[in-house]
Short mmCIF file of C-alpha atoms and ligand atoms in Angstrom, two decimals:
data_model
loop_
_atom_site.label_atom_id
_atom_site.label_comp_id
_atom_site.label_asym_id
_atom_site.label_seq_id
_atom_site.Cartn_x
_atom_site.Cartn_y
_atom_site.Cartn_z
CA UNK A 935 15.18 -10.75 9.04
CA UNK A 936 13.91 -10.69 5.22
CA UNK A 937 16.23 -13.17 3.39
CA UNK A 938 16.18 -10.35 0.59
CA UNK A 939 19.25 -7.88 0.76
CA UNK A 940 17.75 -4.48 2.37
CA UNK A 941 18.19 -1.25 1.68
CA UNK A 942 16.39 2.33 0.78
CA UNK A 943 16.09 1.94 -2.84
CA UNK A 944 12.29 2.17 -2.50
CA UNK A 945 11.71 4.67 0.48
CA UNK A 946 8.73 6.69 -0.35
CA UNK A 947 7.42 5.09 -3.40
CA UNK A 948 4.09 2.84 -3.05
CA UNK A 949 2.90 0.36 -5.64
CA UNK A 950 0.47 -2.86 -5.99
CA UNK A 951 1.13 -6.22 -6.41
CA UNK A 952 -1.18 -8.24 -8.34
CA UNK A 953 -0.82 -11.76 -7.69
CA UNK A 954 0.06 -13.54 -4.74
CA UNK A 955 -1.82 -16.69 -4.34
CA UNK A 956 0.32 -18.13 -1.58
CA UNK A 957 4.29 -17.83 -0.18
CA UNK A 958 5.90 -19.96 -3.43
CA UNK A 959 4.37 -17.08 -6.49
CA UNK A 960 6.64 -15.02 -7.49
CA UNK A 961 4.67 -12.21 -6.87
CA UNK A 962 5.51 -12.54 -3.42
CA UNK A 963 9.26 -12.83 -4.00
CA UNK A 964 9.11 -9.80 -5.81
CA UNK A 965 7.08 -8.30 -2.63
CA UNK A 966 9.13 -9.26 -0.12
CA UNK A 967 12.44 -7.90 -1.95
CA UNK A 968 10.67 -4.35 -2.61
CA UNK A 969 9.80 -4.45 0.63
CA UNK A 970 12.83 -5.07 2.20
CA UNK A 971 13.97 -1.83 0.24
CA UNK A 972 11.21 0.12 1.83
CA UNK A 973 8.52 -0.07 -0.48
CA UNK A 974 4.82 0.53 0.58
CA UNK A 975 2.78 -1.90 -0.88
CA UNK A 976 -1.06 -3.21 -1.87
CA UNK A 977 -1.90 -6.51 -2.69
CA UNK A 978 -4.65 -7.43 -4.72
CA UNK A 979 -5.85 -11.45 -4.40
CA UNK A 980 -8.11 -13.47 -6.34
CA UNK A 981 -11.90 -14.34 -3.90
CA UNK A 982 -12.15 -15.27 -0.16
CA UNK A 983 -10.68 -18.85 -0.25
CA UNK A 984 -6.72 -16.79 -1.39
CA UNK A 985 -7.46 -13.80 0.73
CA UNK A 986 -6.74 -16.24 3.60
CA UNK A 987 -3.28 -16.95 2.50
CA UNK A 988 -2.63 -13.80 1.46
CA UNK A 989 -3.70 -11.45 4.11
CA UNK A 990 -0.72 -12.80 6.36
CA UNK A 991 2.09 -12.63 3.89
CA UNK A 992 1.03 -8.75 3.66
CA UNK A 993 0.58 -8.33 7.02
CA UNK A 994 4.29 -10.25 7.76
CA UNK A 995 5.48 -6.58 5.14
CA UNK A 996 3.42 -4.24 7.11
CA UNK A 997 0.74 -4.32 4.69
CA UNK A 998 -3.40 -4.12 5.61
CA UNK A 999 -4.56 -2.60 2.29
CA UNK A 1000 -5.97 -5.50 0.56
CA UNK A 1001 -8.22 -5.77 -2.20
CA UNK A 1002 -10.51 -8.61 -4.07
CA UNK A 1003 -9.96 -8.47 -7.22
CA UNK A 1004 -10.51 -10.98 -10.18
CA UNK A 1005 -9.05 -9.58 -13.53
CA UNK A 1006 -12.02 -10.51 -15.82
CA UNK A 1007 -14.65 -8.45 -13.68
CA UNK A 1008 -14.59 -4.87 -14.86
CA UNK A 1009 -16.39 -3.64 -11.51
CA UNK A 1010 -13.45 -5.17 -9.15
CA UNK A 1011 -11.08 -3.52 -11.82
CA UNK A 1012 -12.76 -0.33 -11.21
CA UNK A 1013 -12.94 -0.60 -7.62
CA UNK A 1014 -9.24 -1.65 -6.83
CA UNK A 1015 -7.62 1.12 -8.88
CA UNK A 1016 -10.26 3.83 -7.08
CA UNK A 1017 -9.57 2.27 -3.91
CA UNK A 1018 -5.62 2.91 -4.32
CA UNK A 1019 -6.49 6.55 -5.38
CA UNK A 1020 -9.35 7.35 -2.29
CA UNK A 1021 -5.94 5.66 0.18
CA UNK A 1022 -3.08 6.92 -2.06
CA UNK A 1023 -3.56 9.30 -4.53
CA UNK A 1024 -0.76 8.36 -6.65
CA UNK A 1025 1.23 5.08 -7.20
CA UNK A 1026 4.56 4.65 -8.11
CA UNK A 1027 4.60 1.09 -9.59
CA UNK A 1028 2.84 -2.08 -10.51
CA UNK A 1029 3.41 -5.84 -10.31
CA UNK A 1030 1.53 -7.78 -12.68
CA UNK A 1031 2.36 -11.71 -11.91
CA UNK A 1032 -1.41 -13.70 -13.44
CA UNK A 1033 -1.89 -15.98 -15.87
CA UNK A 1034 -4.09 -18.36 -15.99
CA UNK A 1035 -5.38 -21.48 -18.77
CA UNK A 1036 -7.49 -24.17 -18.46
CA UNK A 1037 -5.93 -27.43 -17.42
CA UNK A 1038 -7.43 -29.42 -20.48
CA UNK A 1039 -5.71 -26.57 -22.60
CA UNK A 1040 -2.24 -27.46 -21.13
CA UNK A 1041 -2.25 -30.87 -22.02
CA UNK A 1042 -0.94 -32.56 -25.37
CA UNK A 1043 -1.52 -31.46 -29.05
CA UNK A 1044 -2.04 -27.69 -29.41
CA UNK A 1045 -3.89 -27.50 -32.52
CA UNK A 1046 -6.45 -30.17 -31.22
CA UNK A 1047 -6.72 -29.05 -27.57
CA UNK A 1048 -7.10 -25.29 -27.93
CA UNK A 1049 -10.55 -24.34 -27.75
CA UNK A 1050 -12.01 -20.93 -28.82
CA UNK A 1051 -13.15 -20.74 -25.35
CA UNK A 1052 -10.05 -21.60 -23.49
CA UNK A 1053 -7.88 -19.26 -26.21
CA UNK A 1054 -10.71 -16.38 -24.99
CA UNK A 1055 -10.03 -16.97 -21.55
CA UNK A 1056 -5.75 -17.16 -21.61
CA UNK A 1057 -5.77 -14.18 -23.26
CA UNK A 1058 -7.86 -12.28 -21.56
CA UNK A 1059 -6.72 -13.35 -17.89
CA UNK A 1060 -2.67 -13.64 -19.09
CA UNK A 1061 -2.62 -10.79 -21.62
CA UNK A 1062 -5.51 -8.29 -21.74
CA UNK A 1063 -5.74 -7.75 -18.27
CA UNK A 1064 -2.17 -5.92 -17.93
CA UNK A 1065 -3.34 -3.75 -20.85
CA UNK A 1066 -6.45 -2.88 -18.49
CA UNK A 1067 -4.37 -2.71 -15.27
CA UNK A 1068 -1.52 -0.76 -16.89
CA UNK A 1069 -4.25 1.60 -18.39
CA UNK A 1070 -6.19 2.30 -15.08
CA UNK A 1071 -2.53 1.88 -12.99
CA UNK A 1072 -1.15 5.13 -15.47
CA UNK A 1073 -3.89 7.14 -14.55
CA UNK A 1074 -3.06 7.31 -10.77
CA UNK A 1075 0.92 6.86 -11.69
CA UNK A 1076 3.43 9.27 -10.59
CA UNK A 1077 5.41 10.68 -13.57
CA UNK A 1078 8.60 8.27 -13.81
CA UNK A 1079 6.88 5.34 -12.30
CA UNK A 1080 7.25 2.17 -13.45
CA UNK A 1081 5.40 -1.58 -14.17
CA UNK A 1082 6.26 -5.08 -14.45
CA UNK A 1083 4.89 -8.02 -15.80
CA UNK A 1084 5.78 -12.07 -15.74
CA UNK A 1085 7.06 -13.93 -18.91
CA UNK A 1086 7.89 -17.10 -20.11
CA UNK A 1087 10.23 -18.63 -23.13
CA UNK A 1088 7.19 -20.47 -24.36
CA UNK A 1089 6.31 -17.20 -26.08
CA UNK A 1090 9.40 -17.38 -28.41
CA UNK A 1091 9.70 -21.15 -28.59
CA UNK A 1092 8.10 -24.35 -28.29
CA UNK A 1093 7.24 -25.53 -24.82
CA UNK A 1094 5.58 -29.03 -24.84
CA UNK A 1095 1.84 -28.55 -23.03
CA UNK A 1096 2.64 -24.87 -22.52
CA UNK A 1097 0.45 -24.31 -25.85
CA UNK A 1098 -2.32 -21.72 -25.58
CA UNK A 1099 -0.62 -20.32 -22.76
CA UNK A 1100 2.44 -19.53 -24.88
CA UNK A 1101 0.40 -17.62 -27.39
CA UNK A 1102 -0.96 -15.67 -24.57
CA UNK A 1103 2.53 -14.92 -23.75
CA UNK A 1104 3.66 -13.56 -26.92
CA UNK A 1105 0.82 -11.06 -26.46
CA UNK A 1106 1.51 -10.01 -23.02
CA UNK A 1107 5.01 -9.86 -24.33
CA UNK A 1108 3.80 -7.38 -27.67
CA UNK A 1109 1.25 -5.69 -25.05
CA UNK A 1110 4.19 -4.44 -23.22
CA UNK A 1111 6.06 -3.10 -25.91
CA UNK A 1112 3.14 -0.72 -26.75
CA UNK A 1113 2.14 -0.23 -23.38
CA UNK A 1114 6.25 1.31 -23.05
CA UNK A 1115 5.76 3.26 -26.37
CA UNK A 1116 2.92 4.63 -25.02
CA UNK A 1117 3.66 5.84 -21.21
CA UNK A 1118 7.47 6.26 -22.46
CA UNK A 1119 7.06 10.20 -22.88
CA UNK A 1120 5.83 10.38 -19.22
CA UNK A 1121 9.00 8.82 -18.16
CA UNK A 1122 6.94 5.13 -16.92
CA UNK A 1123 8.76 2.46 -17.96
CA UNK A 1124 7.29 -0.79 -18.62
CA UNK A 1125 9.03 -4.01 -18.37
CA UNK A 1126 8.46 -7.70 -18.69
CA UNK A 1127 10.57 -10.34 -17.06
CA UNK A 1128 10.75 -14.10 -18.35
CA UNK A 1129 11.27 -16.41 -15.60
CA UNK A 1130 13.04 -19.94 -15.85
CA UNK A 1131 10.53 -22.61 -14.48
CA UNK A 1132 9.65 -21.86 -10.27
CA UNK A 1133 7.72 -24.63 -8.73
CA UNK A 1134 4.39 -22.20 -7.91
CA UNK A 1135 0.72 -23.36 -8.18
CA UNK A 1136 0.47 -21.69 -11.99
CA UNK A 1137 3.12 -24.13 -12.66
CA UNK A 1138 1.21 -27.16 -11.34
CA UNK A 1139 -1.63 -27.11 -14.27
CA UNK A 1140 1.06 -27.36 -16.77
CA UNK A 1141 2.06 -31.52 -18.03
CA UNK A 1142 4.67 -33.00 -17.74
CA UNK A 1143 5.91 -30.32 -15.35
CA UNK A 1144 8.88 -32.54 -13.35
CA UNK A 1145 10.11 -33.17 -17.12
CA UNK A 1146 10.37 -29.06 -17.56
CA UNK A 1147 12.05 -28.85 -14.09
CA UNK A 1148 14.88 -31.77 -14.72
CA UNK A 1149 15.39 -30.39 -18.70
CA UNK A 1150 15.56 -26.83 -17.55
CA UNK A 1151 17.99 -27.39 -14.48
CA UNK A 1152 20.21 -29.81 -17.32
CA UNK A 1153 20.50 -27.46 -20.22
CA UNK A 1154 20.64 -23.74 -18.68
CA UNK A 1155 24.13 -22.79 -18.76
CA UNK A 1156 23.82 -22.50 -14.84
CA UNK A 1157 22.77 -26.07 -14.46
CA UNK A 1158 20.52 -24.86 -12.23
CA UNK A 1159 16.47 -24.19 -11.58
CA UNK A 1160 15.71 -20.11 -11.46
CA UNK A 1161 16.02 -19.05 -7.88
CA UNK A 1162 12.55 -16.91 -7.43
CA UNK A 1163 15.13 -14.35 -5.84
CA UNK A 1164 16.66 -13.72 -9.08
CA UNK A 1165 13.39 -12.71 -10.46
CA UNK A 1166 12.72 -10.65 -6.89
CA UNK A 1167 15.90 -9.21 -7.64
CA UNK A 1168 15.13 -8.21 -11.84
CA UNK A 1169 12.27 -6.60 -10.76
CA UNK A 1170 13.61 -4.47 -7.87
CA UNK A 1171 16.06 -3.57 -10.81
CA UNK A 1172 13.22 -2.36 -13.32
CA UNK A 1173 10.61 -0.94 -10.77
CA UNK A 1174 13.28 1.65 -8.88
CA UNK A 1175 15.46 4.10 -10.11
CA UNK A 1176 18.17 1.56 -11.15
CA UNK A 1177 16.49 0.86 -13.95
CA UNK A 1178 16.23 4.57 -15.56
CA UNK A 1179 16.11 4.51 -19.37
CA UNK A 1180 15.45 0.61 -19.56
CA UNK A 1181 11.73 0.10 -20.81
CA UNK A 1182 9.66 -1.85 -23.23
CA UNK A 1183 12.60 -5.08 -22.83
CA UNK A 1184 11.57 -8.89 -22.06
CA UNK A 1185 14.55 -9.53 -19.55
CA UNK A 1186 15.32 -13.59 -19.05
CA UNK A 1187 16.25 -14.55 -15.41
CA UNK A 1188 16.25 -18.12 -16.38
CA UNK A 1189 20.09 -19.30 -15.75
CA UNK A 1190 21.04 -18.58 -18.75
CA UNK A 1191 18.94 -21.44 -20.68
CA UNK A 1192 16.99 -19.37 -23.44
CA UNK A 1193 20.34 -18.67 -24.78
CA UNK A 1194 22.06 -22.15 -25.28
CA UNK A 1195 21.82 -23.48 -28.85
CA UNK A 1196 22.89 -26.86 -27.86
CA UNK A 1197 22.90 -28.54 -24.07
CA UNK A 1198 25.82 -29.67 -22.73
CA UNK A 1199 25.84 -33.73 -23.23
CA UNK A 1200 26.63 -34.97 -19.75
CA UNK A 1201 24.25 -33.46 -17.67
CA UNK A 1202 21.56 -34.13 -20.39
CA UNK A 1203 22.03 -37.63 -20.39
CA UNK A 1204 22.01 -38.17 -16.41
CA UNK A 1205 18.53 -35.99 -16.20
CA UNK A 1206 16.98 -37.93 -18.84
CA UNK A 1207 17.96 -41.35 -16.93
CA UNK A 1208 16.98 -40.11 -13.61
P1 LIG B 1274 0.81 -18.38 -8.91
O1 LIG B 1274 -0.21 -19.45 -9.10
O2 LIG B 1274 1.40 -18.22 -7.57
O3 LIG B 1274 0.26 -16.96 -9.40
C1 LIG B 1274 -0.68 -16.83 -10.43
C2 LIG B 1274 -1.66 -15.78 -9.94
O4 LIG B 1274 -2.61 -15.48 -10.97
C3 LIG B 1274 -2.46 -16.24 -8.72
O5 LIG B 1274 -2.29 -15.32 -7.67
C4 LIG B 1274 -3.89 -16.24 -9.21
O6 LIG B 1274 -4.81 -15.90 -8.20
C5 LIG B 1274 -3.81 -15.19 -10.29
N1 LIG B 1274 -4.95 -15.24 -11.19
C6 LIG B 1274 -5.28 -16.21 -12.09
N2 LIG B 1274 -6.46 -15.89 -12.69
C7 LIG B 1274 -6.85 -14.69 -12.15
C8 LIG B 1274 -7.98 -13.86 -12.34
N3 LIG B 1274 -8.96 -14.17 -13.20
N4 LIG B 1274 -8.07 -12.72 -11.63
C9 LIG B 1274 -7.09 -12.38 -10.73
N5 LIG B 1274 -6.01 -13.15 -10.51
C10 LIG B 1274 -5.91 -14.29 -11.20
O7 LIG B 1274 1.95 -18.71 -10.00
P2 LIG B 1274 3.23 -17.90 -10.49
O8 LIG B 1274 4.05 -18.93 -11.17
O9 LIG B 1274 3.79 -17.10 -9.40
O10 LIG B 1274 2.62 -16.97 -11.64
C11 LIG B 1274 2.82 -15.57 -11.68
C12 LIG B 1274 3.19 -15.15 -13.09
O11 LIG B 1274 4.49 -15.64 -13.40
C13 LIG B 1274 2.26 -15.68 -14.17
O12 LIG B 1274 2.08 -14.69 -15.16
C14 LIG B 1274 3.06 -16.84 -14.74
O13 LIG B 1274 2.70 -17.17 -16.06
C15 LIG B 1274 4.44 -16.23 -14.68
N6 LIG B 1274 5.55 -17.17 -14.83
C16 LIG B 1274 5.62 -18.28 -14.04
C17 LIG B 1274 6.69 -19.16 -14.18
C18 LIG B 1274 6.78 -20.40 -13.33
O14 LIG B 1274 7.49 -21.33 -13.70
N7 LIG B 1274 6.11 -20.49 -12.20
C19 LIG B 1274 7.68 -18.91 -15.13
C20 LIG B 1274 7.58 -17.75 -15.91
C21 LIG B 1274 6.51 -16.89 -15.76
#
């Protein structure tokens, strides 16, 4: 039994899900909770060495329709999107959960570590390529479909190490916006989602990550981590009819902790001490 509440909120509609790398990214929390609401689903994964983990988790959903696909290769862009048409025709939705920075560009002083090679390549992996997948994903969308795409408060303020990455955020975050302005009239809505801190492999590259964890469970106003179900759940919310009328938003599933001007002192102290 999915641990994800099930239910027919998806029957009939069919969408891909870019980014699964293994069972703890999101992608596959948001998978697994549009699946247990009936949802027919691609996956797309990132060369031979993920396709291993990720050809069972889609197989574990009833899923065989894989495809290899790295976001900076125009060809596999091409091919993916063609090869949901030839299967599919039409698609209903789209998950859009990659990002990806150097690890020397995620590491101490922006302004001296960010390279014009390693701002090139955030950018284009963790911003550009929603503007190309939402672009090719429209063209093959059913009228009233809908997209998502993954978020983080180091777009809007200061995340220490998070650096180039958080530029790149602010774009994907902008990128959506216009991306909503401009599919709004055909009724797809287009949605990001800015996720509280979730243990996951993209997290690993970033410093001083168990300091991010131990802050971010102290000052949310839930005094808790985000649950990866919460962020499942957001985006069964935006992607299905639930969400009618709600596009071109950045919605926080972080526990509240974007929000709070000033931590509570207690629980500050102990995390700091631990
Ligand atoms: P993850 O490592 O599980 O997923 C990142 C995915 O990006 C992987 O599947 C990887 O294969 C893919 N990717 C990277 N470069 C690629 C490329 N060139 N072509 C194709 N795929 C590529 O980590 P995650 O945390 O689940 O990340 C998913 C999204 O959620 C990212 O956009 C991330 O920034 C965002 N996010 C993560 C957190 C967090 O704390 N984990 C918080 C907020 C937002």
């Amino acid at each position: 039994m999915s641990e994800f509440p099930a239910g027919t909120l998806m029957d009939g509609k069919r969408g891909l899900i870019m980014g699964v790398a293994n069972k703890n990214s999101i992608a596959w929390a948001i998978a697994q909770q549009l699946a247990a609401q009936g949802a027919e689903l691609a996956f797309t994964f990132q060369g031979d060495k993920l396709e291993r983990r990720v050809r069972p988790l889609a197989e574990s959903v009833g899923s065989d329709f894989l495809l290899d696909c790295d976001v900076t290769d125009d060809d596999q862009m091409e091919a993916t999107f063609k090869a949901l048409e030839d299967r599919w025709g039409r698609i209903d939705f789209l998950v859009h959960a990659i990002a990806f920075a150097g690890k020397d560009q995620l590491d101490g002083s922006f302004v001296d570590q960010t390279t014009r090679d390693g701002f090139k390549s955030a950018l284009d992996i963790s911003a550009y390529s929603f503007v190309d997948a939402a672009r090719r994903g429209s063209a093959i969308m059913n009228d009233g479909g809908a997209m998502v795409t993954l978020t983080y408060l180091g777009s809007e303020r200061v995340v220490p190490n998070y650096n180039v990455m958080g530029v790149a955020k602010a774009a994907l975050e902008a990128s959506t916006r216009y991306i909503a302005a401009d599919l709004g009239p055909r009724g797809i809505r287009v949605n990001a989602i800015s996720a509280g801190p979730i243990k996951t492999l993209a997290a690993a590259g970033i410093g001083s990550g168990r300091h991010m964890f131990r802050f971010n469970k102290a000052a949310s106003a839930m005094q808790d981590n985000t649950d990866p179900k919460g962020v499942a759940g957001a985006a069964l919310y935006l992607l299905s009819d639930l969400g009618l009328s709600c596009t071109g938003e950045v919605h926080h599933v972080d526990g509240g902790f974007h929000m709070i001007g000033m931590p509570q002192e207690a629980p500050l102290r102990a995390s700091l001490e631990e």
